[in-house]
PDB file of C-alpha atoms and ligand atoms in Angstrom:
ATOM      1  CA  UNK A   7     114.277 102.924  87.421  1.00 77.00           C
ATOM      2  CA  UNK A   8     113.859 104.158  91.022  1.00 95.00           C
ATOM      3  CA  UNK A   9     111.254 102.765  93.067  1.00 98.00           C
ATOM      4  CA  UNK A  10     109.177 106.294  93.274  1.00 98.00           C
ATOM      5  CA  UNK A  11     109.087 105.633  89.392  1.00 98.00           C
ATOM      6  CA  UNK A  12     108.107 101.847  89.720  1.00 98.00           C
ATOM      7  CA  UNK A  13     105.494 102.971  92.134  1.00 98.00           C
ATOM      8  CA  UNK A  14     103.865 106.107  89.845  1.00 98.00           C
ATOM      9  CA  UNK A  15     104.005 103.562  86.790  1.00 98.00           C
ATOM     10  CA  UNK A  16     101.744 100.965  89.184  1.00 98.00           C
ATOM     11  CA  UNK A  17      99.521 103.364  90.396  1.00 98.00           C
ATOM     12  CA  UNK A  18      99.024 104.888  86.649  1.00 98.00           C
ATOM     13  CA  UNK A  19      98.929 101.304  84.960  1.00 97.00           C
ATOM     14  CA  UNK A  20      96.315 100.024  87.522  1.00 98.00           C
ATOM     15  CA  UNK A  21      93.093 101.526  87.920  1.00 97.00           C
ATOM     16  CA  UNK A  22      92.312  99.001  90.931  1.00 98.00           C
ATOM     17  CA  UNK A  23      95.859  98.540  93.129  1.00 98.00           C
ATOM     18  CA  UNK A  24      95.674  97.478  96.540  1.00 99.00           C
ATOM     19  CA  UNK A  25      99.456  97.530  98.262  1.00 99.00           C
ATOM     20  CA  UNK A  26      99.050  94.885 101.130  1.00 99.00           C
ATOM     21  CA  UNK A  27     101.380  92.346 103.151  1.00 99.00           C
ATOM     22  CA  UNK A  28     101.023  88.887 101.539  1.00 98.00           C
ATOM     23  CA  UNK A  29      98.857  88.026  98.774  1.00 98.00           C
ATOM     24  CA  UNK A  30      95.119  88.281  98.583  1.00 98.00           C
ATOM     25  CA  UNK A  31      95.029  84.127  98.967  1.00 98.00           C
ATOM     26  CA  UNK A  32      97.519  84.566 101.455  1.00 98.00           C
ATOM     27  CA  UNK A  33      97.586  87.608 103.299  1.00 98.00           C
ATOM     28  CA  UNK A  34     100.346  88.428 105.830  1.00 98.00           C
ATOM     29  CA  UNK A  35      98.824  90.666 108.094  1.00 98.00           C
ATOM     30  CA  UNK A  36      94.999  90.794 109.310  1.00 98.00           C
ATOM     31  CA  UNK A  37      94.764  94.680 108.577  1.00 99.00           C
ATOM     32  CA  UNK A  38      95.280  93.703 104.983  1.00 99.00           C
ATOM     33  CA  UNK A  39      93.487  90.331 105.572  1.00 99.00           C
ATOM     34  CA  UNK A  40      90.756  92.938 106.312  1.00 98.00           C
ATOM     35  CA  UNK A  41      91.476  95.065 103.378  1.00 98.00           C
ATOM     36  CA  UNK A  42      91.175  92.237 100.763  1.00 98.00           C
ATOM     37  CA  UNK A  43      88.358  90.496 101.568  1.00 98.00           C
ATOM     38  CA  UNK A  44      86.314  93.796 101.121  1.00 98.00           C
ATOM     39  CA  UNK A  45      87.827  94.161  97.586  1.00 98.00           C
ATOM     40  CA  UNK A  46      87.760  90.910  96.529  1.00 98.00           C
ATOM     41  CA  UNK A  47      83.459  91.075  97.620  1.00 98.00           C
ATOM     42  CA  UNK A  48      83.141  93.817  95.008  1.00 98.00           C
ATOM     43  CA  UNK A  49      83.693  91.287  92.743  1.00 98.00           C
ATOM     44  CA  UNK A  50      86.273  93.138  90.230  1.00 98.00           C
ATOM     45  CA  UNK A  51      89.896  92.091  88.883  1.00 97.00           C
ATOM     46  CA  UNK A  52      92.181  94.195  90.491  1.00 98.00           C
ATOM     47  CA  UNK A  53      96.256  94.129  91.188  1.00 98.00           C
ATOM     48  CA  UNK A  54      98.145  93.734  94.069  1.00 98.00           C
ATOM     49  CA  UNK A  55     101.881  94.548  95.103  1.00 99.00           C
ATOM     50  CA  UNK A  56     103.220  92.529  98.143  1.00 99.00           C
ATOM     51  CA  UNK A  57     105.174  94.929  99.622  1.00 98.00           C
ATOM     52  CA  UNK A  58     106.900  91.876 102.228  1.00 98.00           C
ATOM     53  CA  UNK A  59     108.672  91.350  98.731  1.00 98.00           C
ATOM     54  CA  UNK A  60     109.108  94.483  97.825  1.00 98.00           C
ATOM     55  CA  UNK A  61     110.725  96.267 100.730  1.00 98.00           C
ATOM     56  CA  UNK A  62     111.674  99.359  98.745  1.00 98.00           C
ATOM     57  CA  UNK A  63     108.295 100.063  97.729  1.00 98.00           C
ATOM     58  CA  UNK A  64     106.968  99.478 101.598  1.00 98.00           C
ATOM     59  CA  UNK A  65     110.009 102.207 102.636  1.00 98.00           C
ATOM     60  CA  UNK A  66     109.198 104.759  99.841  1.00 98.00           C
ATOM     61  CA  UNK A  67     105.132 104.379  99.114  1.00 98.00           C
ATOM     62  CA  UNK A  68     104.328 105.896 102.717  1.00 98.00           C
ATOM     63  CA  UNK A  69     106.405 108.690 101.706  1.00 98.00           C
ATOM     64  CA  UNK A  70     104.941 109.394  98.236  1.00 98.00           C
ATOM     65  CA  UNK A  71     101.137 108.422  99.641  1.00 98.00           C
ATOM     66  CA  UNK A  72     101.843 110.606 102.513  1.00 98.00           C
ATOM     67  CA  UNK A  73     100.301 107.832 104.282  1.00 98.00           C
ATOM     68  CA  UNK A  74     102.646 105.781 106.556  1.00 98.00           C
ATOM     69  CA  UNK A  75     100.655 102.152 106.802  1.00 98.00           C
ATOM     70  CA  UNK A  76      99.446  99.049 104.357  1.00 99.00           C
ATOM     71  CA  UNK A  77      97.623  98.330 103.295  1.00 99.00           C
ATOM     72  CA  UNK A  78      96.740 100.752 100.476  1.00 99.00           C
ATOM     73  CA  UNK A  79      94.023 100.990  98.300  1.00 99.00           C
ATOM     74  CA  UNK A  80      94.640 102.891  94.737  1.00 98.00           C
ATOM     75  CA  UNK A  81      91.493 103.454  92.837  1.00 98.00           C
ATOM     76  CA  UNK A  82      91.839 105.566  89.391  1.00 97.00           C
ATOM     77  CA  UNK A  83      95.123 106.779  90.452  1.00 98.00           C
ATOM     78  CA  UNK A  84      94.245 108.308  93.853  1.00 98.00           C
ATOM     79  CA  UNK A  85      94.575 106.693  97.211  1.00 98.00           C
ATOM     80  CA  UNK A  86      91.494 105.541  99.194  1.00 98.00           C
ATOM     81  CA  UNK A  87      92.848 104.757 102.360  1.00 98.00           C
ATOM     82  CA  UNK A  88      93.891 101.778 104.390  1.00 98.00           C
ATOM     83  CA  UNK A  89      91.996  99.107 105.752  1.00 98.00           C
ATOM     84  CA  UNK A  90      89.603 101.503 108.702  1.00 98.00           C
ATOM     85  CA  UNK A  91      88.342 103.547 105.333  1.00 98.00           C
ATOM     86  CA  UNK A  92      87.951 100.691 103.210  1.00 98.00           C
ATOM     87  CA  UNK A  93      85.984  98.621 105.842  1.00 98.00           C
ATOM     88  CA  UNK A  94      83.769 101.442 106.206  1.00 98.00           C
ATOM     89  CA  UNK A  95      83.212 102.010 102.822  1.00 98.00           C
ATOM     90  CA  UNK A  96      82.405  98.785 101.980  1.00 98.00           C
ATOM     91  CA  UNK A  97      79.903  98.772 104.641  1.00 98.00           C
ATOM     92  CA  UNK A  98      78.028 101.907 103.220  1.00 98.00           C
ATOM     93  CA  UNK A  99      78.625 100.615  99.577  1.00 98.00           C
ATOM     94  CA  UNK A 100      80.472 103.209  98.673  1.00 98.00           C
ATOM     95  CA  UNK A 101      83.152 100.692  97.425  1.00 98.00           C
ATOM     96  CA  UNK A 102      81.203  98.732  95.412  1.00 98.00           C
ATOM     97  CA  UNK A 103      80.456 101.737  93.682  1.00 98.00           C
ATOM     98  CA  UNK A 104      84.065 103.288  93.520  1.00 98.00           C
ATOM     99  CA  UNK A 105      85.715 100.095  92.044  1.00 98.00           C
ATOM    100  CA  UNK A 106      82.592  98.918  89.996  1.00 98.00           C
ATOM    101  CA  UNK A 107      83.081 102.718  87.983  1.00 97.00           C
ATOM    102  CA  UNK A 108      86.773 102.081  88.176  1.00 97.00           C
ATOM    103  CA  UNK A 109      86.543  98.429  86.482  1.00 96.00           C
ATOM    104  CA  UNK A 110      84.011 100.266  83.953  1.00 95.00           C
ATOM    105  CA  UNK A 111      86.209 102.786  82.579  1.00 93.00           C
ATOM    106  CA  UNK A 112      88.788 100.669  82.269  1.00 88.00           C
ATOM    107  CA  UNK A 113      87.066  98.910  79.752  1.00 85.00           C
ATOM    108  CA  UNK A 114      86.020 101.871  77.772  1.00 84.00           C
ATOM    109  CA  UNK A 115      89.739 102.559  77.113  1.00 81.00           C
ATOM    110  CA  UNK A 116      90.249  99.033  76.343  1.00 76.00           C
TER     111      UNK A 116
HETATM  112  N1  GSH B 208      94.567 101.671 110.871  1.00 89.07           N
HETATM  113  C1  GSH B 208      95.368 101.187 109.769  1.00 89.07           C
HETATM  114  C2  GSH B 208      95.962  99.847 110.123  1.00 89.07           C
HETATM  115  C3  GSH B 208      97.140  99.469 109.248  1.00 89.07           C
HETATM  116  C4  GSH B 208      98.445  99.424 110.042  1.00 89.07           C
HETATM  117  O1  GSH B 208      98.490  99.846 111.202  1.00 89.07           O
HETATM  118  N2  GSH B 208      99.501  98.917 109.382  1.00 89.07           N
HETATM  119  C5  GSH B 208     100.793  98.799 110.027  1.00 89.07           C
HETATM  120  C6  GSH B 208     101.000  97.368 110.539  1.00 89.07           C
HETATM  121  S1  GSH B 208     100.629  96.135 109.318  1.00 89.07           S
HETATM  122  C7  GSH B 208     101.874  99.148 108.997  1.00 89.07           C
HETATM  123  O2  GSH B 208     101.671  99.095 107.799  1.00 89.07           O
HETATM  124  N3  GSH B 208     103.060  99.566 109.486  1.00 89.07           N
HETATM  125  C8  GSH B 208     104.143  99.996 108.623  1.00 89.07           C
HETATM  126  C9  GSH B 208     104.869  98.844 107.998  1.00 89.07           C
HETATM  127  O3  GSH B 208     104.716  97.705 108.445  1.00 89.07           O
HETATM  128  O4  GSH B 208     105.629  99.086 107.033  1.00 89.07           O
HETATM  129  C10 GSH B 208      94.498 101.093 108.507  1.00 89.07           C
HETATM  130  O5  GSH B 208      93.334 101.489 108.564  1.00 89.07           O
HETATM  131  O6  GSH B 208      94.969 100.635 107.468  1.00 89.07           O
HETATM  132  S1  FES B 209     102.060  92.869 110.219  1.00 89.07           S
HETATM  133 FE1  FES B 209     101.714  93.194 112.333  1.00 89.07          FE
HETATM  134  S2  FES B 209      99.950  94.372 112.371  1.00 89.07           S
HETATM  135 FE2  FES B 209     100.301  94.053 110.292  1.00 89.07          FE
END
């Protein structure tokens, strides 16, 4: 499989996806340090791709996002933004609400 079809099956089989440098107990990178701590405060599961580890997916997801930094929040298939846009959301509560509807209707199809 090529990576743009590893990274369209994450994005599709994750409703919640955050593409960041490290691991969410181990981040690599403050901006996704940043990123992570904001998700992990809306208190859903969600997955994560290390893209230090994956260097394929950090050459070709900034092409295919049309977005050329991590980290990178996927909600519901779409991209939310990096770590500026996520901050700020989760300071209005918009991401509580964006994830929390995410989380939801993953269930339903459960
Ligand atoms: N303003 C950006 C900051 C993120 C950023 O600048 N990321 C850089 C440094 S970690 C990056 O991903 N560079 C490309 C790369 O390292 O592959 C945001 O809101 O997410
Ligand atoms: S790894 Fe240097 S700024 Fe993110």
């Amino acid at each position: 499989m090529d990576t743009i079809d590893t990274i369209k099956e994450q994005i599709e089989s994750n409703p919640i996806l955050l593409y960041m440098k490290g691991s969410p107990n181990q981040p690599q990178c403050g901006f996704s340090a940043r990123t992570v701590q904001a998700l992990m405060q809306c208190g859903e599961r969600f997955a994560y791709v290390d893209v230090l580890s994956n260097p394929d997916v950090r050459t070709d997801l900034p092409k295919y996002a049309n977005w050329p930094t991590f980290p990178q929040l996927w909600v519901g298939g779409e991209l939310v933004g990096g770590c500026d846009i996520v901050t700020e959301m989760f300071e209005s509560g918009e991401l509580q609400t964006l994830v929390k509807e995410a989380a939801a209707a993953q269930t339903e199809s459960e």
